[in-house]
Amino acid sequence: MKTIIRNGRVIDQKNRIDGVMDVFIASGKIAALGTEPPHGFQADREIDATNLIICPGLVDLSARLREPGLEYKATLESEMGAAVAGGVTSLACAPDTDPVLDEPGLVEMLKHRARSLNQAHVYPIGALTRGLKGEWLTEMAELRDAGCVAFSQSDKPLPNTRVMMQAMQYASTFGFGVWLRPQDVYLADGGVAHDGEVATRLGLPAVPVCAETVALSNIILMAKETGAKVHLCRISSAEGVAMIRAARRQGLSITCDVAANHVHLSEMDIGFFDSNCHLVPPLRSLGDRDALRAGLLDDTIDAICSDHAPVDDDAKLLPFAEAEAGATGLELLLPLTLKWAAEMKIPLSAALSRITSGPARILGVEAGHLSPGADADLCIFDPAQYWRVDAAALKSQGKNTPFLGMELEGRVKYTLVSGLVVHEG
C-alpha cells in the first residue's frame, strides 16, 4: 500500500520541520518528505491535505482502556476507536484493570487483543506490586519481557516507603521506569476536592496540596538515593512543579506530565457540584493551574496526557462526593492542547511536541516523529475547524467530561497507523 499526502503543513518538532510539503508512505513507513522517492512512486491512494496540518500521531501517557474486567465502563473496541478519532496512535494503559496487570499472561493477552483491532499501538504499564496492594514487588523482568514498558501503582497507594525504595532499587538495576502519582494516602484519605474556598463553601471533604508535596518529597529523595528513572504522573500543584524543577536542576532522572483537564480548569469549575469535574487528582486553585501552564512552557513538565478514564453514567449521577472520579479525554487531547497553545501564544510545533515527541521519549518508544523509515503513524487535522463536544458524538463509551457542550477548535480529519487510514472524519 502506497499513499501520498499532498499539500499539508508538516510539523515535526523532533526533526525541526515546519512547512508545506508532500508525505510519501510505502509499506507502512515514511518513504520521503517533500521530494518524491527515486524510481517513481505509484500511489494507491492520495489524500489532499490542503489547509490541514500533518503531524506525528499523538502519544498519550494515561489512557484507561477498562479491559480486562471493567467492560461495563468501556471496551477495548470503543476506546481504541476513540483514540484514533482523537489522532492518538500510541497510548500507555494503566495496570489497574480486573485482574491487575501483574502477570505476563494478562499483558500478552491485552497486547494480542489490541493488535487484532489494527488501530492504535498499546503499551501496557505493569503493576509495581502484586495486585497493586503495595506489599510485594511483581516480577518486573518477566512483565517487561511480556511487553510492559514501565511499572506503576496507578492510583493505588504505596504507603510503605521500604517497598517503594526496593522497587526503585530493582528498577534502577535493570533500567526500568517507575511511574508514580504523588499523593500521600493518609493526607488525601476521603478527600474529593482541592482544599480551598470551593470545597469549604460546598462542604466537600478536601485534599490539601501537601498530600502531593509530601509524597513528592519522599519520591525525589529515594530517586536521588537509588538513581531510578522516575516519571511523575498528573502533577496538580504549583508547589509540586517547583519541587520537580529544583530536582531536575540537581540532575535527577525525573520526568512528569499533566492532565489536559488541569491545564484549563480549576476548583472554580466545580460550580454547584458538577460531578464531571470530580477528577483525580482534584482540580486545584487558579494559581496552581497557571503554574502548571508555566511548567509546560519552561519544560519542567514534559508532556500533556488525556487522563482518559471512562466512567459509566450511573456512577456520575451520584452526589459529587460519591460520584466516581474520571472523565473521557482521548478525543479532547488535541483540541485542548491547541487551546493552551493559542492562549499562551506559543508556536504550534512546541505545543504539539508535548503530545508527540515528549511523551514518546518518556515511553521509550520509536514514535512521535516523521523521520524517513519511521512507522507511518500520522495525525492530519484541521486547526481552524470548530466542533461542539457532544456526548452522542464521542466514540468513547464514557461520555462524561467537564467540556461537554463547549466548542473547541481543531478537528482530526485522518489518522494513519502503520500507513493505513484507521480514521477518516
Tab-separated table of C-alpha atoms in Angstrom:
chain	number	residue	atom	x	y	z
A	1	MET	CA	0.000	0.000	0.000
A	2	LYS	CA	1.459	3.336	-1.096
A	3	THR	CA	-0.035	6.685	-0.111
A	4	ILE	CA	0.738	10.300	-0.931
A	5	ILE	CA	-0.498	13.077	1.349
A	6	ARG	CA	-0.437	16.274	-0.682
A	7	ASN	CA	-0.020	19.946	0.216
A	8	GLY	CA	-0.286	19.687	4.000
A	9	ARG	CA	1.685	21.712	6.523
A	10	VAL	CA	4.043	19.160	8.063
A	11	ILE	CA	5.035	19.846	11.679
A	12	ASP	CA	7.614	17.613	13.352
A	13	GLN	CA	9.357	19.268	16.291
A	14	LYS	CA	11.886	16.481	16.779
A	15	ASN	CA	13.248	16.933	13.245
A	16	ARG	CA	12.700	20.743	13.214
A	17	ILE	CA	10.278	20.506	10.286
A	18	ASP	CA	7.522	23.063	9.740
A	19	GLY	CA	6.444	23.676	6.176
A	20	VAL	CA	4.074	22.754	3.373
A	21	MET	CA	5.177	19.566	1.648
A	22	ASP	CA	4.020	16.151	0.443
A	23	VAL	CA	4.407	12.989	2.522
A	24	PHE	CA	5.145	9.676	0.797
A	25	ILE	CA	4.236	6.431	2.552
A	26	ALA	CA	5.157	2.892	1.480
A	27	SER	CA	4.962	-0.457	3.280
A	28	GLY	CA	3.736	1.223	6.453
A	29	LYS	CA	6.776	3.529	6.685
A	30	ILE	CA	7.566	7.155	5.901
A	31	ALA	CA	9.255	6.839	2.497
A	32	ALA	CA	10.052	10.531	1.995
A	33	LEU	CA	9.058	14.080	2.863
A	34	GLY	CA	8.836	16.812	0.249
A	35	THR	CA	10.703	15.108	-2.597
A	36	GLU	CA	9.292	12.036	-4.312
A	37	PRO	CA	11.336	8.869	-3.736
A	38	PRO	CA	13.556	7.811	-6.652
A	39	HIS	CA	12.484	5.290	-9.315
A	40	GLY	CA	8.903	6.581	-9.428
A	41	PHE	CA	6.169	6.328	-6.855
A	42	GLN	CA	2.816	4.901	-7.925
A	43	ALA	CA	0.371	5.693	-5.127
A	44	ASP	CA	-2.643	3.517	-4.320
A	45	ARG	CA	-4.253	6.499	-2.602
A	46	GLU	CA	-3.806	10.246	-2.497
A	47	ILE	CA	-5.031	12.433	0.364
A	48	ASP	CA	-5.460	16.150	-0.175
A	49	ALA	CA	-4.270	17.906	2.971
A	50	THR	CA	-4.550	21.479	1.697
A	51	ASN	CA	-5.039	23.832	4.698
A	52	LEU	CA	-4.573	20.864	7.036
A	53	ILE	CA	-1.718	20.053	9.413
A	54	ILE	CA	0.178	16.782	9.245
A	55	CYS	CA	1.931	15.816	12.473
A	56	PRO	CA	3.151	12.616	14.102
A	57	GLY	CA	0.380	10.520	15.634
A	58	LEU	CA	-0.336	11.658	19.179
A	59	VAL	CA	1.184	9.728	22.089
A	60	ASP	CA	-0.910	9.556	25.262
A	61	LEU	CA	0.660	8.621	28.600
A	62	SER	CA	-2.564	7.930	30.522
A	63	ALA	CA	-5.482	6.089	28.947
A	64	ARG	CA	-7.552	3.580	30.835
A	65	LEU	CA	-8.996	1.072	28.388
A	66	ARG	CA	-11.013	-0.723	31.109
A	67	GLU	CA	-10.148	-4.188	29.810
A	68	PRO	CA	-9.888	-6.755	31.187
A	69	GLY	CA	-12.680	-6.871	33.744
A	70	LEU	CA	-14.345	-3.456	33.600
A	71	GLU	CA	-16.178	-3.719	30.275
A	72	TYR	CA	-19.319	-2.168	31.739
A	73	LYS	CA	-17.373	1.126	31.770
A	74	ALA	CA	-15.753	0.707	28.359
A	75	THR	CA	-14.462	-1.898	25.929
A	76	LEU	CA	-11.193	-2.117	24.089
A	77	GLU	CA	-13.038	-1.619	20.797
A	78	SER	CA	-14.790	1.564	21.920
A	79	GLU	CA	-11.699	3.170	23.455
A	80	MET	CA	-9.376	2.285	20.598
A	81	GLY	CA	-11.955	3.848	18.276
A	82	ALA	CA	-11.917	6.946	20.478
A	83	ALA	CA	-8.112	7.016	20.372
A	84	VAL	CA	-7.820	7.085	16.597
A	85	ALA	CA	-10.739	9.531	16.336
A	86	GLY	CA	-8.622	11.839	18.507
A	87	GLY	CA	-5.470	11.319	16.423
A	88	VAL	CA	-3.839	9.160	19.112
A	89	THR	CA	-1.732	6.388	17.568
A	90	SER	CA	0.221	5.257	20.661
A	91	LEU	CA	-1.016	5.065	24.227
A	92	ALA	CA	0.036	3.795	27.628
A	93	CYS	CA	-2.577	1.967	29.677
A	94	ALA	CA	-2.523	1.712	33.458
A	95	PRO	CA	-2.362	-1.632	35.306
A	96	ASP	CA	-5.486	-1.098	37.459
A	97	THR	CA	-7.686	-3.477	35.477
A	98	ASP	CA	-9.516	-6.502	36.903
A	99	PRO	CA	-7.456	-8.621	37.230
A	100	VAL	CA	-4.488	-6.315	37.702
A	101	LEU	CA	-1.724	-6.403	35.065
A	102	ASP	CA	0.717	-8.214	37.322
A	103	GLU	CA	1.104	-11.454	35.333
A	104	PRO	CA	2.832	-11.884	31.946
A	105	GLY	CA	-0.130	-13.804	30.516
A	106	LEU	CA	-2.501	-10.916	31.146
A	107	VAL	CA	-0.130	-8.458	29.486
A	108	GLU	CA	0.291	-10.708	26.457
A	109	MET	CA	-3.477	-11.153	26.169
A	110	LEU	CA	-4.054	-7.382	26.242
A	111	LYS	CA	-1.403	-6.755	23.606
A	112	HIS	CA	-2.821	-9.507	21.390
A	113	ARG	CA	-6.352	-8.085	21.687
A	114	ALA	CA	-5.095	-4.607	20.868
A	115	ARG	CA	-3.081	-5.802	17.851
A	116	SER	CA	-6.080	-7.677	16.469
A	117	LEU	CA	-8.005	-4.387	16.217
A	118	ASN	CA	-5.359	-2.857	13.902
A	119	GLN	CA	-5.717	0.581	15.458
A	120	ALA	CA	-3.522	2.446	17.955
A	121	HIS	CA	-0.400	0.887	19.455
A	122	VAL	CA	-0.952	-0.083	23.106
A	123	TYR	CA	1.904	-0.001	25.615
A	124	PRO	CA	0.935	-1.639	28.934
A	125	ILE	CA	2.269	-0.256	32.198
A	126	GLY	CA	2.840	-3.206	34.520
A	127	ALA	CA	1.856	-3.337	38.175
A	128	LEU	CA	4.662	-2.320	40.520
A	129	THR	CA	3.370	-4.548	43.329
A	130	ARG	CA	1.289	-7.716	43.265
A	131	GLY	CA	-2.378	-6.901	42.954
A	132	LEU	CA	-1.393	-3.217	43.430
A	133	LYS	CA	-1.618	-3.929	47.159
A	134	GLY	CA	1.718	-2.274	47.928
A	135	GLU	CA	3.197	-5.264	49.734
A	136	TRP	CA	5.282	-7.438	47.377
A	137	LEU	CA	7.063	-6.468	44.177
A	138	THR	CA	5.971	-8.050	40.917
A	139	GLU	CA	8.321	-9.986	38.636
A	140	MET	CA	9.226	-6.875	36.685
A	141	ALA	CA	11.707	-8.605	34.370
A	142	GLU	CA	9.082	-11.140	33.264
A	143	LEU	CA	6.490	-8.409	32.773
A	144	ARG	CA	8.969	-6.385	30.711
A	145	ASP	CA	9.585	-9.424	28.504
A	146	ALA	CA	5.815	-9.743	28.066
A	147	GLY	CA	5.573	-6.174	26.776
A	148	CYS	CA	5.373	-3.750	29.722
A	149	VAL	CA	7.258	-0.509	29.126
A	150	ALA	CA	7.267	0.724	32.750
A	151	PHE	CA	5.788	-0.041	36.183
A	152	SER	CA	3.245	1.800	38.291
A	153	GLN	CA	0.831	1.685	41.196
A	154	SER	CA	-1.694	3.643	39.111
A	155	ASP	CA	-3.862	5.464	41.693
A	156	LYS	CA	-3.421	2.766	44.334
A	157	PRO	CA	-1.492	3.789	47.455
A	158	LEU	CA	2.031	2.686	48.281
A	159	PRO	CA	2.410	3.929	51.871
A	160	ASN	CA	5.230	1.525	52.709
A	161	THR	CA	8.342	3.541	51.878
A	162	ARG	CA	10.569	0.478	52.249
A	163	VAL	CA	8.668	-1.258	49.445
A	164	MET	CA	8.945	1.881	47.314
A	165	MET	CA	12.688	2.013	47.958
A	166	GLN	CA	13.069	-1.656	46.997
A	167	ALA	CA	11.031	-1.088	43.846
A	168	MET	CA	13.256	1.814	42.797
A	169	GLN	CA	16.436	-0.140	43.556
A	170	TYR	CA	15.251	-3.117	41.486
A	171	ALA	CA	14.044	-0.918	38.638
A	172	SER	CA	17.285	1.053	38.632
A	173	THR	CA	19.329	-2.143	38.327
A	174	PHE	CA	17.558	-3.114	35.104
A	175	GLY	CA	16.829	0.363	33.754
A	176	PHE	CA	13.058	0.060	34.179
A	177	GLY	CA	10.936	3.175	34.538
A	178	VAL	CA	8.873	3.693	37.683
A	179	TRP	CA	5.695	5.752	37.210
A	180	LEU	CA	4.193	7.217	40.359
A	181	ARG	CA	1.355	9.619	41.060
A	182	PRO	CA	2.487	11.557	44.136
A	183	GLN	CA	-0.210	11.533	46.786
A	184	ASP	CA	0.061	10.752	50.482
A	185	VAL	CA	-2.719	8.264	51.139
A	186	TYR	CA	-3.354	9.450	54.697
A	187	LEU	CA	-3.452	13.177	53.936
A	188	ALA	CA	-5.769	12.579	50.970
A	189	ASP	CA	-7.974	9.972	52.652
A	190	GLY	CA	-11.630	10.625	51.861
A	191	GLY	CA	-10.968	13.895	50.025
A	192	VAL	CA	-12.695	14.697	46.739
A	193	ALA	CA	-11.823	18.360	46.054
A	194	HIS	CA	-8.972	20.832	46.474
A	195	ASP	CA	-8.588	22.219	49.989
A	196	GLY	CA	-9.748	25.723	49.093
A	197	GLU	CA	-12.692	28.087	49.150
A	198	VAL	CA	-14.907	25.995	46.860
A	199	ALA	CA	-14.606	22.832	48.961
A	200	THR	CA	-15.285	24.897	52.071
A	201	ARG	CA	-18.350	26.563	50.549
A	202	LEU	CA	-19.779	23.295	49.236
A	203	GLY	CA	-18.895	21.273	52.322
A	204	LEU	CA	-16.805	18.776	50.362
A	205	PRO	CA	-14.043	16.732	52.022
A	206	ALA	CA	-10.738	18.179	50.852
A	207	VAL	CA	-7.331	17.047	49.582
A	208	PRO	CA	-4.604	19.515	50.661
A	209	VAL	CA	-1.691	20.383	48.376
A	210	CYS	CA	0.685	18.869	50.918
A	211	ALA	CA	-0.810	15.448	50.079
A	212	GLU	CA	1.067	15.845	46.783
A	213	THR	CA	4.191	17.577	48.049
A	214	VAL	CA	4.836	15.244	50.999
A	215	ALA	CA	4.676	12.264	48.641
A	216	LEU	CA	6.829	14.116	46.100
A	217	SER	CA	9.486	14.753	48.709
A	218	ASN	CA	9.744	11.035	49.501
A	219	ILE	CA	9.857	10.066	45.821
A	220	ILE	CA	12.515	12.642	44.938
A	221	LEU	CA	14.746	11.690	47.869
A	222	MET	CA	14.510	7.979	47.029
A	223	ALA	CA	15.102	8.646	43.333
A	224	LYS	CA	18.262	10.535	44.302
A	225	GLU	CA	19.360	7.663	46.542
A	226	THR	CA	18.712	4.881	44.005
A	227	GLY	CA	19.268	6.594	40.659
A	228	ALA	CA	15.928	5.234	39.470
A	229	LYS	CA	14.279	6.575	36.338
A	230	VAL	CA	11.065	8.065	37.753
A	231	HIS	CA	8.086	9.501	35.911
A	232	LEU	CA	5.619	11.562	37.938
A	233	CYS	CA	2.045	11.239	36.709
A	234	ARG	CA	-0.517	14.057	36.586
A	235	ILE	CA	1.085	16.786	38.676
A	236	SER	CA	-1.552	19.192	40.001
A	237	SER	CA	0.020	21.936	42.150
A	238	ALA	CA	2.331	24.946	41.898
A	239	GLU	CA	4.442	23.671	44.790
A	240	GLY	CA	4.765	20.303	43.077
A	241	VAL	CA	6.020	21.946	39.883
A	242	ALA	CA	8.569	23.949	41.875
A	243	MET	CA	9.864	20.813	43.607
A	244	ILE	CA	10.254	18.972	40.312
A	245	ARG	CA	12.021	21.967	38.769
A	246	ALA	CA	14.502	22.002	41.670
A	247	ALA	CA	15.049	18.226	41.472
A	248	ARG	CA	15.797	18.380	37.764
A	249	ARG	CA	18.328	21.159	38.349
A	250	GLN	CA	20.140	18.676	40.573
A	251	GLY	CA	20.387	16.310	37.611
A	252	LEU	CA	17.848	13.728	38.759
A	253	SER	CA	16.317	11.482	36.079
A	254	ILE	CA	12.747	12.660	36.683
A	255	THR	CA	10.057	13.391	34.107
A	256	CYS	CA	6.445	14.400	34.637
A	257	ASP	CA	3.153	15.019	32.877
A	258	VAL	CA	-0.040	16.976	33.482
A	259	ALA	CA	-3.614	16.108	32.570
A	260	ALA	CA	-5.207	18.231	29.835
A	261	ASN	CA	-8.124	18.968	32.170
A	262	HIS	CA	-5.803	20.567	34.735
A	263	VAL	CA	-4.189	22.801	32.116
A	264	HIS	CA	-7.536	24.585	31.649
A	265	LEU	CA	-9.712	24.031	34.698
A	266	SER	CA	-9.594	24.924	38.381
A	267	GLU	CA	-11.640	24.341	41.524
A	268	MET	CA	-13.939	27.154	40.372
A	269	ASP	CA	-15.248	24.935	37.574
A	270	ILE	CA	-16.867	22.560	40.056
A	271	GLY	CA	-19.645	25.150	40.217
A	272	PHE	CA	-22.595	23.624	42.020
A	273	PHE	CA	-21.412	20.046	42.444
A	274	ASP	CA	-20.670	19.245	38.770
A	275	SER	CA	-19.570	15.609	39.078
A	276	ASN	CA	-17.899	15.781	35.646
A	277	CYS	CA	-15.266	17.843	37.470
A	278	HIS	CA	-14.672	15.113	40.052
A	279	LEU	CA	-11.170	14.111	38.988
A	280	VAL	CA	-8.073	12.521	40.473
A	281	PRO	CA	-6.019	14.494	41.366
A	282	PRO	CA	-8.598	17.192	42.138
A	283	LEU	CA	-8.819	20.439	40.207
A	284	ARG	CA	-6.842	22.958	42.243
A	285	SER	CA	-6.662	26.745	42.509
A	286	LEU	CA	-6.262	29.206	39.637
A	287	GLY	CA	-2.706	29.827	40.839
A	288	ASP	CA	-1.941	26.118	40.596
A	289	ARG	CA	-3.424	25.977	37.106
A	290	ASP	CA	-1.271	28.902	35.990
A	291	ALA	CA	1.831	27.270	37.468
A	292	LEU	CA	1.110	24.089	35.511
A	293	ARG	CA	0.896	26.148	32.321
A	294	ALA	CA	4.189	27.844	33.146
A	295	GLY	CA	5.765	24.450	33.889
A	296	LEU	CA	4.825	23.304	30.407
A	297	LEU	CA	6.369	26.429	28.903
A	298	ASP	CA	9.765	26.030	30.572
A	299	ASP	CA	9.894	22.230	30.026
A	300	THR	CA	9.631	21.358	33.708
A	301	ILE	CA	6.548	19.380	32.636
A	302	ASP	CA	7.398	17.137	29.700
A	303	ALA	CA	4.007	16.103	28.380
A	304	ILE	CA	0.255	16.621	28.389
A	305	CYS	CA	-1.828	13.458	28.790
A	306	SER	CA	-5.547	12.927	28.287
A	307	ASP	CA	-6.015	11.210	31.679
A	308	HIS	CA	-8.689	9.209	29.859
A	309	ALA	CA	-10.807	7.376	32.438
A	310	PRO	CA	-14.266	6.471	31.067
A	311	VAL	CA	-16.964	6.152	33.727
A	312	ASP	CA	-20.484	4.807	33.257
A	313	ASP	CA	-23.321	7.336	33.506
A	314	ASP	CA	-24.830	5.853	36.666
A	315	ALA	CA	-21.581	6.382	38.584
A	316	LYS	CA	-21.586	10.078	37.621
A	317	LEU	CA	-25.234	10.692	38.569
A	318	LEU	CA	-24.440	10.289	42.262
A	319	PRO	CA	-23.768	13.295	44.530
A	320	PHE	CA	-20.326	14.844	43.900
A	321	ALA	CA	-18.568	13.242	46.870
A	322	GLU	CA	-19.954	9.792	45.981
A	323	ALA	CA	-19.600	10.004	42.199
A	324	GLU	CA	-16.779	8.050	40.602
A	325	ALA	CA	-13.788	10.163	39.613
A	326	GLY	CA	-12.758	10.278	35.982
A	327	ALA	CA	-13.532	11.741	32.566
A	328	THR	CA	-13.194	10.784	28.935
A	329	GLY	CA	-10.268	12.502	27.259
A	330	LEU	CA	-8.761	10.754	24.243
A	331	GLU	CA	-10.812	12.733	21.724
A	332	LEU	CA	-10.093	16.018	23.512
A	333	LEU	CA	-6.315	15.787	23.869
A	334	LEU	CA	-5.543	17.553	20.596
A	335	PRO	CA	-8.062	20.442	20.788
A	336	LEU	CA	-7.253	21.125	24.458
A	337	THR	CA	-3.545	21.270	23.617
A	338	LEU	CA	-4.275	23.645	20.724
A	339	LYS	CA	-6.384	25.781	23.070
A	340	TRP	CA	-3.470	26.015	25.532
A	341	ALA	CA	-1.085	26.960	22.723
A	342	ALA	CA	-3.405	29.700	21.470
A	343	GLU	CA	-3.936	31.157	24.937
A	344	MET	CA	-0.218	31.089	25.770
A	345	LYS	CA	0.730	32.360	22.291
A	346	ILE	CA	3.382	29.716	21.674
A	347	PRO	CA	4.368	28.110	18.354
A	348	LEU	CA	2.201	25.211	17.260
A	349	SER	CA	5.265	22.992	16.845
A	350	ALA	CA	6.226	23.470	20.500
A	351	ALA	CA	2.702	22.663	21.663
A	352	LEU	CA	2.450	19.518	19.529
A	353	SER	CA	5.747	18.245	20.930
A	354	ARG	CA	4.025	17.911	24.334
A	355	ILE	CA	1.688	15.274	22.870
A	356	THR	CA	4.061	13.626	20.357
A	357	SER	CA	7.836	13.513	20.795
A	358	GLY	CA	7.786	14.408	24.516
A	359	PRO	CA	5.625	11.502	25.693
A	360	ALA	CA	7.272	9.126	23.189
A	361	ARG	CA	10.630	9.864	24.819
A	362	ILE	CA	9.188	9.075	28.253
A	363	LEU	CA	7.700	5.801	26.987
A	364	GLY	CA	10.985	4.915	25.334
A	365	VAL	CA	9.322	4.013	22.031
A	366	GLU	CA	10.046	4.959	18.426
A	367	ALA	CA	7.092	7.271	17.886
A	368	GLY	CA	6.258	10.961	17.830
A	369	HIS	CA	8.308	11.883	14.736
A	370	LEU	CA	8.175	11.660	10.944
A	371	SER	CA	11.700	10.597	10.089
A	372	PRO	CA	12.098	8.669	6.804
A	373	GLY	CA	11.965	4.975	7.637
A	374	ALA	CA	9.832	5.503	10.755
A	375	ASP	CA	6.403	3.917	11.135
A	376	ALA	CA	3.819	5.994	9.266
A	377	ASP	CA	1.743	6.926	12.317
A	378	LEU	CA	0.203	10.294	11.470
A	379	CYS	CA	-2.486	12.687	12.573
A	380	ILE	CA	-3.948	15.030	9.960
A	381	PHE	CA	-6.162	17.745	11.397
A	382	ASP	CA	-7.905	20.993	10.558
A	383	PRO	CA	-6.640	23.583	13.070
A	384	ALA	CA	-9.411	26.049	12.215
A	385	GLN	CA	-12.476	23.791	12.421
A	386	TYR	CA	-14.678	24.293	15.470
A	387	TRP	CA	-16.743	21.439	16.851
A	388	ARG	CA	-19.047	21.005	19.808
A	389	VAL	CA	-18.233	18.424	22.471
A	390	ASP	CA	-21.432	16.400	22.343
A	391	ALA	CA	-21.874	13.154	24.278
A	392	ALA	CA	-23.620	11.413	21.382
A	393	ALA	CA	-20.758	12.242	19.012
A	394	LEU	CA	-17.975	10.883	21.229
A	395	LYS	CA	-16.637	7.465	20.213
A	396	SER	CA	-15.668	6.559	23.770
A	397	GLN	CA	-18.132	4.536	25.798
A	398	GLY	CA	-17.550	7.069	28.570
A	399	LYS	CA	-19.446	10.269	27.783
A	400	ASN	CA	-18.529	12.357	30.824
A	401	THR	CA	-16.186	15.324	30.505
A	402	PRO	CA	-16.089	18.816	32.036
A	403	PHE	CA	-16.074	20.193	28.479
A	404	LEU	CA	-19.491	18.875	27.425
A	405	GLY	CA	-21.325	21.489	25.368
A	406	MET	CA	-18.204	23.580	24.725
A	407	GLU	CA	-16.919	24.480	21.277
A	408	LEU	CA	-13.277	23.548	20.704
A	409	GLU	CA	-11.012	24.341	17.774
A	410	GLY	CA	-9.101	21.611	15.963
A	411	ARG	CA	-10.703	18.565	14.348
A	412	VAL	CA	-8.956	15.346	13.318
A	413	LYS	CA	-9.630	14.538	9.663
A	414	TYR	CA	-7.438	11.450	9.184
A	415	THR	CA	-5.470	9.139	11.435
A	416	LEU	CA	-2.968	6.713	9.943
A	417	VAL	CA	-1.359	3.813	11.815
A	418	SER	CA	1.462	1.964	10.056
A	419	GLY	CA	0.415	3.678	6.833
A	420	LEU	CA	-3.237	2.583	6.943
A	421	VAL	CA	-6.086	5.070	7.336
A	422	VAL	CA	-7.828	3.942	10.541
A	423	HIS	CA	-9.986	7.038	10.998
A	424	GLU	CA	-11.490	9.408	8.470
A	425	GLY	CA	-13.643	12.224	9.805
